CSV table of C-alpha atoms and ligand atoms in Angstrom, one decimal:
chain,number,residue,atom,x,y,z
A,4,MET,CA,11.4,-3.0,-19.8
A,5,ASP,CA,9.7,0.3,-19.7
A,6,LYS,CA,11.5,3.4,-18.5
A,7,LEU,CA,10.4,6.9,-17.7
A,8,ARG,CA,12.3,9.9,-19.2
A,9,VAL,CA,11.9,13.0,-17.1
A,10,ARG,CA,13.2,16.5,-17.8
A,11,GLY,CA,13.2,18.3,-14.5
A,12,GLY,CA,13.1,21.9,-13.3
A,13,LYS,CA,9.5,23.0,-13.9
A,14,PRO,CA,7.2,23.8,-10.9
A,15,LEU,CA,4.1,21.5,-11.2
A,16,GLU,CA,0.8,23.4,-11.4
A,17,GLY,CA,-2.8,22.4,-11.6
A,18,THR,CA,-5.3,19.8,-10.3
A,19,VAL,CA,-5.0,16.0,-10.0
A,20,ARG,CA,-7.7,13.5,-9.1
A,21,ILE,CA,-6.5,10.9,-6.7
A,22,SER,CA,-7.3,7.3,-7.5
A,23,GLY,CA,-8.7,4.5,-5.2
A,24,ALA,CA,-6.3,3.0,-2.7
A,25,LYS,CA,-4.4,-0.1,-3.6
A,26,ASN,CA,-4.0,-1.1,0.0
A,27,ALA,CA,-7.7,-0.7,0.7
A,28,ALA,CA,-8.8,-2.5,-2.5
A,29,LEU,CA,-6.7,-5.7,-2.1
A,30,PRO,CA,-8.2,-6.8,1.3
A,31,VAL,CA,-11.7,-6.0,0.1
A,32,MET,CA,-11.1,-8.1,-3.0
A,33,ALA,CA,-10.0,-11.0,-0.7
A,34,ALA,CA,-13.1,-10.5,1.5
A,35,THR,CA,-15.3,-11.3,-1.5
A,36,LEU,CA,-14.3,-15.0,-0.9
A,37,LEU,CA,-16.2,-15.1,2.4
A,38,THR,CA,-19.6,-15.0,0.6
A,39,PRO,CA,-20.8,-16.9,-2.5
A,40,GLY,CA,-22.3,-14.0,-4.6
A,41,VAL,CA,-21.8,-11.2,-7.0
A,42,HIS,CA,-19.8,-8.4,-5.4
A,43,ARG,CA,-19.4,-4.8,-6.8
A,44,LEU,CA,-16.3,-2.7,-5.9
A,45,ARG,CA,-16.3,0.9,-7.3
A,46,ASN,CA,-13.3,3.2,-7.6
A,47,VAL,CA,-10.8,0.3,-7.8
A,48,PRO,CA,-7.5,1.5,-9.2
A,49,ARG,CA,-6.2,-0.2,-12.4
A,50,LEU,CA,-2.8,-1.3,-11.2
A,51,ARG,CA,-0.6,-4.3,-11.7
A,52,ASP,CA,-1.4,-5.4,-8.1
A,53,THR,CA,-5.2,-5.2,-8.5
A,54,HIS,CA,-4.9,-7.1,-11.7
A,55,THR,CA,-2.7,-9.7,-10.1
A,56,PHE,CA,-5.2,-10.1,-7.3
A,57,ALA,CA,-8.0,-10.5,-9.8
A,58,ARG,CA,-5.9,-13.4,-11.4
A,59,VAL,CA,-5.5,-15.0,-8.0
A,60,LEU,CA,-9.3,-14.9,-7.6
A,61,GLU,CA,-9.8,-16.3,-11.1
A,62,ARG,CA,-7.4,-19.1,-10.2
A,63,LEU,CA,-9.7,-20.0,-7.3
A,64,GLY,CA,-12.7,-20.1,-9.7
A,65,ALA,CA,-14.2,-16.6,-9.3
A,66,LYS,CA,-15.4,-14.6,-12.3
A,67,VAL,CA,-13.8,-11.2,-12.3
A,68,ALA,CA,-14.6,-8.3,-14.6
A,69,PHE,CA,-13.2,-4.7,-14.8
A,70,ASP,CA,-15.3,-2.0,-16.4
A,71,ALA,CA,-13.1,1.1,-16.0
A,72,ASN,CA,-12.8,1.4,-12.2
A,73,LEU,CA,-15.8,-0.8,-11.4
A,74,LEU,CA,-14.8,-4.4,-10.4
A,75,THR,CA,-17.4,-7.1,-10.4
A,76,ILE,CA,-16.4,-10.3,-8.6
A,77,ASP,CA,-18.6,-13.4,-8.8
A,78,THR,CA,-17.5,-15.9,-6.1
A,79,GLN,CA,-20.4,-18.4,-6.5
A,80,GLY,CA,-18.2,-20.7,-8.6
A,81,VAL,CA,-15.1,-20.7,-6.4
A,82,ASN,CA,-13.9,-24.3,-6.6
A,83,SER,CA,-10.3,-24.2,-5.6
A,84,VAL,CA,-8.4,-23.3,-2.4
A,85,GLU,CA,-5.0,-23.0,-4.0
A,86,ALA,CA,-3.2,-19.7,-4.5
A,87,PRO,CA,-0.1,-20.5,-6.6
A,88,TYR,CA,3.5,-19.5,-6.1
A,89,GLU,CA,3.9,-17.8,-9.5
A,90,LEU,CA,1.2,-15.3,-8.5
A,91,VAL,CA,1.9,-14.9,-4.8
A,92,LYS,CA,5.6,-14.3,-5.4
A,93,THR,CA,4.8,-11.2,-7.4
A,94,MET,CA,2.5,-9.8,-4.7
A,95,ARG,CA,2.7,-10.6,-1.0
A,96,ALA,CA,-0.8,-9.3,-0.4
A,97,SER,CA,-2.1,-12.5,-2.1
A,98,ILE,CA,-1.8,-14.0,1.4
A,99,TYR,CA,-5.0,-12.2,2.2
A,100,VAL,CA,-6.9,-15.1,0.6
A,101,LEU,CA,-5.8,-17.5,3.4
A,102,GLY,CA,-8.2,-16.4,6.2
A,103,PRO,CA,-11.3,-16.1,3.9
A,104,LEU,CA,-10.6,-19.6,2.4
A,105,LEU,CA,-10.2,-21.2,5.8
A,106,ALA,CA,-13.3,-19.4,7.1
A,107,ARG,CA,-15.5,-20.4,4.1
A,108,PHE,CA,-14.1,-23.8,3.0
A,109,GLY,CA,-12.2,-25.0,6.1
A,110,GLU,CA,-9.1,-25.5,3.9
A,111,ALA,CA,-6.5,-23.6,2.0
A,112,LYS,CA,-3.2,-24.0,0.1
A,113,VAL,CA,-1.5,-20.6,-0.2
A,114,SER,CA,2.1,-20.1,-1.3
A,115,LEU,CA,4.3,-18.5,1.3
A,116,PRO,CA,5.2,-15.0,0.0
A,117,GLY,CA,8.9,-14.9,-1.0
A,118,GLY,CA,11.4,-12.3,-0.2
A,119,CYS,CA,11.0,-8.6,-0.6
A,120,ALA,CA,13.3,-5.9,-2.1
A,121,TRP,CA,14.2,-4.5,1.3
A,122,GLY,CA,14.5,-7.6,3.5
A,123,PRO,CA,12.5,-9.9,5.6
A,124,ARG,CA,8.7,-9.4,5.8
A,125,PRO,CA,7.5,-12.3,7.9
A,126,VAL,CA,3.9,-13.5,8.1
A,127,ASN,CA,4.2,-15.3,11.5
A,128,LEU,CA,1.4,-13.1,13.0
A,129,HIS,CA,-1.0,-14.2,10.3
A,130,LEU,CA,-0.2,-17.9,11.0
A,131,THR,CA,-0.1,-17.8,14.8
A,132,GLY,CA,-3.4,-15.9,14.8
A,133,LEU,CA,-5.1,-18.4,12.6
A,134,GLN,CA,-3.7,-21.3,14.6
A,135,ALA,CA,-5.0,-19.6,17.8
A,136,MET,CA,-8.4,-19.8,16.1
A,137,GLY,CA,-8.0,-23.5,15.6
A,138,ALA,CA,-6.6,-23.8,12.1
A,139,ALA,CA,-4.0,-26.6,11.9
A,140,LEU,CA,-1.5,-25.1,9.4
A,141,GLU,CA,1.5,-26.9,7.9
A,142,ILE,CA,4.2,-25.6,5.7
A,143,GLU,CA,4.5,-28.0,2.8
A,144,HIS,CA,6.9,-27.4,-0.2
A,145,GLY,CA,6.7,-23.6,0.3
A,146,TYR,CA,2.9,-23.6,0.8
A,147,ILE,CA,0.8,-22.8,3.8
A,148,VAL,CA,-1.6,-25.7,4.0
A,149,GLY,CA,-4.8,-25.8,6.2
A,150,ARG,CA,-7.2,-28.7,6.3
A,151,ASP,CA,-10.5,-29.4,8.1
A,152,ALA,CA,-10.3,-26.1,9.9
A,153,LYS,CA,-13.4,-25.0,11.9
A,154,LEU,CA,-12.4,-21.6,13.0
A,155,LYS,CA,-13.4,-20.7,16.6
A,156,GLY,CA,-13.2,-17.3,18.4
A,157,ALA,CA,-10.0,-16.5,20.2
A,158,THR,CA,-8.2,-13.7,21.9
A,159,ILE,CA,-5.2,-12.5,20.0
A,160,ASP,CA,-2.8,-9.8,21.2
A,161,PHE,CA,-0.5,-8.7,18.4
A,162,GLU,CA,3.1,-8.2,19.5
A,163,VAL,CA,3.6,-5.8,16.6
A,164,VAL,CA,1.0,-3.6,15.0
A,165,SER,CA,0.5,-5.2,11.6
A,166,VAL,CA,-1.9,-4.0,8.8
A,167,GLY,CA,-1.9,-7.4,7.1
A,168,ALA,CA,-2.3,-9.6,10.1
A,169,THR,CA,-5.2,-7.4,11.5
A,170,ALA,CA,-7.0,-7.5,8.1
A,171,GLN,CA,-6.4,-11.3,7.8
A,172,LEU,CA,-7.7,-12.2,11.3
A,173,MET,CA,-10.6,-9.8,11.0
A,174,MET,CA,-11.7,-11.6,7.8
A,175,ALA,CA,-11.2,-15.0,9.4
A,176,ALA,CA,-13.1,-14.1,12.6
A,177,VAL,CA,-16.3,-12.7,11.0
A,178,LEU,CA,-17.6,-16.3,10.1
A,179,ALA,CA,-15.9,-18.1,13.0
A,180,GLU,CA,-17.8,-19.8,15.8
A,181,GLY,CA,-18.0,-17.5,18.9
A,182,THR,CA,-16.2,-14.3,19.7
A,183,THR,CA,-12.7,-13.1,18.7
A,184,VAL,CA,-10.9,-10.3,20.4
A,185,LEU,CA,-8.0,-8.7,18.6
A,186,GLU,CA,-5.7,-6.5,20.7
A,187,ASN,CA,-3.1,-3.9,19.4
A,188,VAL,CA,-4.6,-3.8,16.0
A,189,ALA,CA,-3.6,-1.5,13.1
A,190,LEU,CA,-5.6,1.7,12.6
A,191,GLU,CA,-4.7,2.3,9.0
A,192,PRO,CA,-7.7,3.5,7.0
A,193,ASP,CA,-7.5,0.4,4.8
A,194,VAL,CA,-8.1,-1.8,7.9
A,195,THR,CA,-10.9,0.3,9.4
A,196,VAL,CA,-12.7,0.6,6.1
A,197,LEU,CA,-12.4,-3.2,5.6
A,198,GLY,CA,-14.2,-3.6,8.9
A,199,GLU,CA,-16.9,-1.1,7.9
A,200,VAL,CA,-17.4,-3.0,4.6
A,201,LEU,CA,-17.8,-6.3,6.4
A,202,VAL,CA,-20.2,-4.7,8.9
A,203,ALA,CA,-22.3,-3.4,6.0
A,204,CYS,CA,-22.5,-7.0,4.8
A,205,GLY,CA,-23.8,-8.3,8.2
A,206,ALA,CA,-20.6,-8.9,10.2
A,207,ARG,CA,-20.6,-8.0,13.9
A,208,ILE,CA,-17.4,-6.0,14.7
A,209,GLU,CA,-17.1,-3.6,17.6
A,210,GLY,CA,-14.2,-1.2,18.3
A,211,LEU,CA,-13.3,-0.1,14.7
A,212,GLY,CA,-11.0,2.8,15.0
A,213,SER,CA,-9.6,1.6,18.3
A,214,ARG,CA,-6.7,-0.7,19.1
A,215,ARG,CA,-9.1,-3.4,20.3
A,216,LEU,CA,-11.7,-5.2,18.1
A,217,THR,CA,-14.4,-7.6,19.3
A,218,ILE,CA,-15.8,-9.8,16.5
A,219,ARG,CA,-18.8,-12.0,17.0
A,220,GLY,CA,-19.0,-14.7,14.3
A,221,VAL,CA,-22.1,-14.9,12.1
A,222,SER,CA,-23.2,-17.7,9.9
A,223,SER,CA,-23.2,-15.8,6.6
A,224,LEU,CA,-22.7,-12.4,5.0
A,225,ARG,CA,-24.3,-10.4,2.2
A,226,PRO,CA,-22.3,-9.7,-1.0
A,227,ILE,CA,-20.1,-6.5,-0.9
A,228,ASP,CA,-21.2,-3.4,-2.7
A,229,THR,CA,-18.8,-0.6,-1.9
A,230,ALA,CA,-16.5,2.2,-3.2
A,231,ILE,CA,-12.8,2.0,-2.4
A,232,ILE,CA,-11.4,5.0,-0.4
A,233,PRO,CA,-8.9,7.4,-2.0
A,234,ASP,CA,-5.3,6.5,-1.9
A,235,ARG,CA,-3.6,8.6,0.8
A,236,ILE,CA,-0.1,7.5,-0.2
A,237,GLU,CA,-0.7,8.6,-3.8
A,238,ALA,CA,-2.0,11.9,-2.5
A,239,ALA,CA,1.0,12.4,-0.2
A,240,THR,CA,3.3,11.5,-3.1
A,241,PHE,CA,1.8,14.3,-5.2
A,242,ALA,CA,2.0,16.7,-2.2
A,243,ALA,CA,5.8,15.8,-2.0
A,244,ALA,CA,6.1,16.6,-5.7
A,245,ALA,CA,4.7,20.0,-5.1
A,246,ALA,CA,7.2,20.5,-2.3
A,247,MET,CA,10.1,19.4,-4.5
A,248,THR,CA,9.2,21.5,-7.6
A,249,GLY,CA,8.0,24.6,-5.7
A,250,GLY,CA,4.7,24.4,-7.6
A,251,THR,CA,1.0,24.4,-6.4
A,252,ILE,CA,-1.1,21.3,-6.8
A,253,ARG,CA,-4.7,20.8,-5.9
A,254,LEU,CA,-5.4,17.2,-4.9
A,255,GLU,CA,-9.0,16.2,-5.5
A,256,ASN,CA,-10.9,13.2,-4.2
A,257,VAL,CA,-8.9,12.8,-0.9
A,258,VAL,CA,-9.6,12.3,2.8
A,259,PRO,CA,-7.2,14.8,4.4
A,260,ASP,CA,-7.1,13.1,7.8
A,261,HIS,CA,-5.8,9.9,6.1
A,262,PHE,CA,-2.5,11.6,5.3
A,263,GLU,CA,-2.3,14.3,7.9
A,264,ALA,CA,1.0,13.1,9.3
A,265,ALA,CA,2.7,13.6,5.9
A,266,LEU,CA,1.0,16.9,5.4
A,267,GLY,CA,2.2,18.1,8.8
A,268,LYS,CA,5.8,17.2,7.9
A,269,LEU,CA,5.5,19.0,4.5
A,270,GLU,CA,4.2,22.0,6.3
A,271,GLU,CA,7.3,21.9,8.6
A,272,SER,CA,9.4,21.8,5.4
A,273,GLY,CA,7.8,25.1,4.3
A,274,CYS,CA,4.8,24.0,2.2
A,275,VAL,CA,1.6,26.1,2.4
A,276,ILE,CA,-1.3,23.6,2.7
A,277,ARG,CA,-5.0,24.4,2.5
A,278,ARG,CA,-7.3,21.6,3.6
A,279,ALA,CA,-11.0,21.2,2.5
A,280,ALA,CA,-13.4,18.4,3.1
A,281,ASP,CA,-12.3,16.3,0.1
A,282,ALA,CA,-9.5,18.3,-1.4
A,283,VAL,CA,-6.1,19.7,-0.4
A,284,THR,CA,-4.0,22.4,-2.1
A,285,VAL,CA,-0.2,22.2,-1.6
A,286,SER,CA,2.2,25.0,-2.5
A,287,GLY,CA,5.8,24.1,-2.3
A,288,PRO,CA,8.5,26.5,-0.9
A,289,ALA,CA,11.3,28.0,-3.0
A,290,ARG,CA,13.5,25.5,-1.1
A,291,PRO,CA,12.4,23.0,1.6
A,292,ARG,CA,13.5,23.5,5.2
A,293,PRO,CA,15.1,20.5,7.0
A,294,VAL,CA,12.8,18.2,9.0
A,295,SER,CA,13.2,15.2,11.3
A,296,VAL,CA,10.8,12.3,10.6
A,297,VAL,CA,10.2,9.0,12.5
A,298,THR,CA,7.8,6.5,10.8
A,299,HIS,CA,5.1,4.9,12.9
A,300,PRO,CA,1.9,2.9,12.3
A,301,PHE,CA,-1.1,5.1,11.5
A,302,PRO,CA,-1.8,7.8,12.5
A,303,GLY,CA,1.9,8.3,12.6
A,304,PHE,CA,4.1,9.1,9.6
A,305,PRO,CA,3.8,6.3,7.1
A,306,THR,CA,6.8,4.2,6.1
A,307,ASP,CA,5.3,4.3,2.6
A,308,MET,CA,6.2,8.0,2.4
A,309,GLN,CA,9.7,7.6,3.8
A,310,ALA,CA,11.4,7.4,0.5
A,311,GLN,CA,9.5,10.4,-1.0
A,312,MET,CA,10.3,12.5,2.1
A,313,ILE,CA,14.0,11.6,1.8
A,314,ALA,CA,13.8,13.0,-1.8
A,315,VAL,CA,12.3,16.2,-0.5
A,316,CYS,CA,15.0,16.6,2.2
A,317,ALA,CA,17.7,15.9,-0.4
A,318,ILE,CA,17.3,19.4,-1.7
A,319,GLY,CA,16.5,20.9,1.8
A,320,GLU,CA,18.3,23.9,3.2
A,321,GLY,CA,20.2,22.0,5.9
A,322,THR,CA,20.4,18.5,7.4
A,323,SER,CA,17.3,16.3,7.9
A,324,VAL,CA,17.1,13.0,9.9
A,325,ILE,CA,14.7,10.3,8.8
A,326,GLU,CA,14.2,7.1,10.8
A,327,ASP,CA,12.1,4.1,9.6
A,328,THR,CA,10.9,2.1,12.6
A,329,ILE,CA,8.6,-0.2,10.6
A,330,TYR,CA,11.1,-1.5,8.0
A,331,LEU,CA,14.6,-1.1,9.3
A,332,ASP,CA,16.3,-1.6,5.9
A,333,ARG,CA,13.9,0.1,3.5
A,334,PHE,CA,16.5,2.3,1.9
A,335,THR,CA,17.2,0.8,-1.6
A,336,HIS,CA,16.4,4.3,-3.0
A,337,VAL,CA,19.3,5.9,-1.2
A,338,PRO,CA,22.2,4.8,-3.6
A,339,GLU,CA,20.0,5.8,-6.6
A,340,LEU,CA,19.3,9.3,-5.2
A,341,ALA,CA,23.1,9.5,-4.6
A,342,ARG,CA,23.5,9.0,-8.3
A,343,MET,CA,21.5,12.2,-8.7
A,344,GLY,CA,23.9,14.0,-6.3
A,345,ALA,CA,22.0,13.6,-3.0
A,346,ARG,CA,24.2,13.4,0.1
A,347,ILE,CA,22.6,10.8,2.4
A,348,GLU,CA,24.4,8.8,5.1
A,349,LEU,CA,22.7,5.7,6.4
A,350,LYS,CA,23.2,4.7,10.0
A,351,GLY,CA,21.2,1.5,10.5
A,352,ASN,CA,17.6,2.5,10.0
A,353,VAL,CA,18.3,6.2,10.1
A,354,ALA,CA,19.1,8.4,7.1
A,355,VAL,CA,21.0,11.6,7.6
A,356,VAL,CA,20.2,13.8,4.6
A,357,LYS,CA,22.5,16.8,4.0
A,358,GLY,CA,20.5,19.0,1.5
A,359,VAL,CA,22.1,20.1,-1.7
A,360,ASP,CA,21.1,23.2,-3.8
A,361,ARG,CA,20.0,21.1,-6.8
A,362,LEU,CA,19.9,17.4,-7.9
A,363,ALA,CA,21.2,16.4,-11.3
A,364,GLY,CA,19.5,14.2,-13.8
A,365,ALA,CA,21.0,10.7,-14.2
A,366,GLN,CA,20.1,7.1,-15.1
A,367,VAL,CA,18.6,5.4,-12.1
A,368,MET,CA,16.9,2.2,-11.3
A,369,ALA,CA,13.6,1.6,-9.4
A,370,THR,CA,13.8,-1.2,-6.8
A,371,ASP,CA,10.4,-1.2,-5.3
A,372,LEU,CA,7.1,0.8,-5.4
A,373,ARG,CA,7.8,3.7,-3.1
A,374,ALA,CA,11.5,3.9,-3.9
A,375,SER,CA,10.5,4.4,-7.6
A,376,ALA,CA,8.1,7.2,-6.6
A,377,SER,CA,11.0,9.0,-4.8
A,378,LEU,CA,13.2,8.8,-7.9
A,379,VAL,CA,10.4,10.2,-10.1
A,380,ILE,CA,9.7,13.2,-7.8
A,381,ALA,CA,13.5,13.8,-7.5
A,382,ALA,CA,13.8,13.8,-11.3
A,383,LEU,CA,11.0,16.4,-11.5
A,384,ALA,CA,13.2,18.8,-9.5
A,385,ALA,CA,16.6,17.8,-11.0
A,386,ARG,CA,18.6,19.7,-13.5
A,387,GLY,CA,18.5,18.0,-16.9
A,388,GLU,CA,17.2,14.6,-17.9
A,389,THR,CA,16.7,11.5,-15.7
A,390,LEU,CA,16.0,8.0,-17.0
A,391,VAL,CA,14.2,5.8,-14.5
A,392,ASP,CA,14.5,2.1,-15.3
A,393,ARG,CA,12.3,-0.8,-14.1
A,394,ILE,CA,9.2,1.2,-13.7
A,395,TYR,CA,7.0,-1.9,-13.5
A,396,HIS,CA,7.5,-1.3,-9.8
A,397,LEU,CA,5.6,2.0,-10.2
A,398,ASP,CA,2.8,0.4,-12.1
A,399,ARG,CA,2.1,-1.8,-9.1
A,400,GLY,CA,0.8,1.1,-7.1
A,401,TYR,CA,0.3,4.3,-9.1
A,402,GLU,CA,-2.5,4.6,-11.7
A,403,SER,CA,-1.6,6.6,-14.8
A,404,LEU,CA,1.2,8.4,-13.0
A,405,GLU,CA,3.0,9.9,-16.0
A,406,GLN,CA,-0.3,11.1,-17.5
A,407,LYS,CA,-1.3,12.7,-14.3
A,408,LEU,CA,2.2,14.4,-13.9
A,409,ALA,CA,2.2,15.5,-17.5
A,410,ALA,CA,-1.2,17.2,-16.9
A,411,LEU,CA,0.5,19.2,-14.2
A,412,GLY,CA,3.1,20.4,-16.6
A,413,ALA,CA,5.8,17.8,-16.1
A,414,GLU,CA,8.1,16.8,-19.0
A,415,ILE,CA,7.8,13.1,-18.6
A,416,GLU,CA,7.3,10.2,-21.1
A,417,ARG,CA,7.3,6.4,-20.9
A,418,ILE,CA,9.8,4.7,-23.2
A,419,HIS,CA,8.7,1.1,-24.1
B,511,EPZ,C1,1.1,-3.1,4.6
B,511,EPZ,O1,2.0,-4.2,4.5
B,511,EPZ,C2,1.2,-2.3,3.2
B,511,EPZ,N1,0.8,-3.2,2.2
B,511,EPZ,C3,2.6,-1.8,3.0
B,511,EPZ,O2,2.6,-1.0,1.9
B,511,EPZ,C4,3.0,-0.9,4.2
B,511,EPZ,O3,4.4,-0.6,4.1
B,511,EPZ,C5,2.8,-1.7,5.5
B,511,EPZ,O4,1.5,-2.2,5.6
B,511,EPZ,C6,3.1,-0.8,6.7
B,511,EPZ,O5,2.3,0.3,6.7
B,511,EPZ,C7,-0.5,-3.5,1.9
B,511,EPZ,O6,-1.4,-2.9,2.6
B,511,EPZ,C8,-0.8,-4.4,0.8
B,511,EPZ,P1,2.6,-4.9,8.3
B,511,EPZ,P2,2.0,-5.4,5.5
B,511,EPZ,O7,2.1,-6.3,8.5
B,511,EPZ,O8,0.6,-5.7,5.9
B,511,EPZ,C9,6.1,-6.9,10.9
B,511,EPZ,C10,3.2,-0.3,-0.3
B,511,EPZ,O9,4.2,0.4,-0.6
B,511,EPZ,N2,5.3,-8.1,10.8
B,511,EPZ,O10,1.8,-3.8,8.8
B,511,EPZ,O11,2.8,-6.5,5.0
B,511,EPZ,C11,6.7,-6.4,9.5
B,511,EPZ,O12,7.9,-7.1,9.3
B,511,EPZ,C12,3.3,-1.4,0.7
B,511,EPZ,O13,2.0,0.0,-0.7
B,511,EPZ,C13,5.7,-9.3,11.4
B,511,EPZ,O14,6.8,-9.2,12.1
B,511,EPZ,O15,2.8,-4.7,6.7
B,511,EPZ,C14,6.8,-4.9,9.7
B,511,EPZ,O16,8.0,-4.7,10.4
B,511,EPZ,C15,4.7,-1.8,1.0
B,511,EPZ,N3,5.0,-10.4,11.3
B,511,EPZ,C16,5.6,-4.6,10.6
B,511,EPZ,O17,5.2,-5.8,11.2
B,511,EPZ,C17,3.9,-10.5,10.6
B,511,EPZ,O18,3.2,-11.5,10.5
B,511,EPZ,C18,4.5,-4.0,9.9
B,511,EPZ,O19,4.1,-4.8,8.8
B,511,EPZ,C19,3.4,-9.3,9.9
B,511,EPZ,C20,4.1,-8.1,10.0
């Protein structure tokens, strides 16, 4: 298994171009199933997850071709409604094919996503929402099976703000008979942009950007032709790397508003941040100040930056408190950071981080995508060498990370 060897201690300097967003690309890839046609998606990041999703679509009979970051998906030949366990188990987002398959074909057989590194991630809101729209769903041998579904408009009030369930039901509703009202929806840019892409294809969706969506079903949509938005979590991760190493990084191809909550906390920790229309420059402090962070759905502080922020606070001048309200046990990075000398006490879903002068290089293990990002940026600030194992987790969501970091002056290499 590949590892990353990092020699820390150098301030990162220079410019990095942010890639397209994984969490925006995946639902748009699923939405191509709604319409038989040739769809063009530009600025798609080349990641394990986008490649896995491409394989799911190929399994369903679509023709998929990558040309650099241009993804062409031909869904005219889709002839199966089965998304197999061996693919879904590697990437929960595969469940996004469920709504579009039921909407277009009236049937679907999609493996239930398995467990996750940090505990339960149910999909009950996806299922109850589709059932409210008239889909009879059974769980058979680990698969969600829907037959003879004729989706109809319904009013669905989400008890929890869910990115996945909002996107799922939005895709199911655009071709449903009648009107669907979704209440308490997610506002993450990935969701709002998915709605805008669908509207550009002829869907009738009102209320994008608000917590209430009204979707009037139409009989058909045009093929998708769009560019995927920049990845705000990748951008915020590089900003945190500037904070940890005391360097200055210019982030190009970003939408500053999409990661303002993270930028605000980094400013509180002492970073100097200059925002432009599509670029942000972050200068890290000599040593971060302590901050308190509570994660929330967008526009709040993203849970996908919780691990990276804990790494920043691990070398802070004082005690920081970081609470994750989205995933109560998303802390598998904490014992690994402790191996590097971090002093972090976990109290339920709250991490109390007592900053130390300097972290020390060590052998550590990645456990999930964002946990691995926190270990890499910690290694960039640590004294000596760090070996990060199981970096296949990183490859799921960061495009050419070590090349981008090396271009900013990091001493980093991949060991096969
Ligand atoms: C999306 O996951 C992202 N993944 C996650 O990013 C991100 O952490 C999460 O949103 C929150 O921002 C993708 O976009 C592919 P949710 P998703 O449904 O859709 C509960 C990364 O690092 N819930 O918004 O699965 C759930 O348990 C990944 O890129 C239910 O109870 O998250 C959680 O507590 C990791 N029932 C909360 O809602 C449901 O049916 C938010 O989850 C669905 C969710």
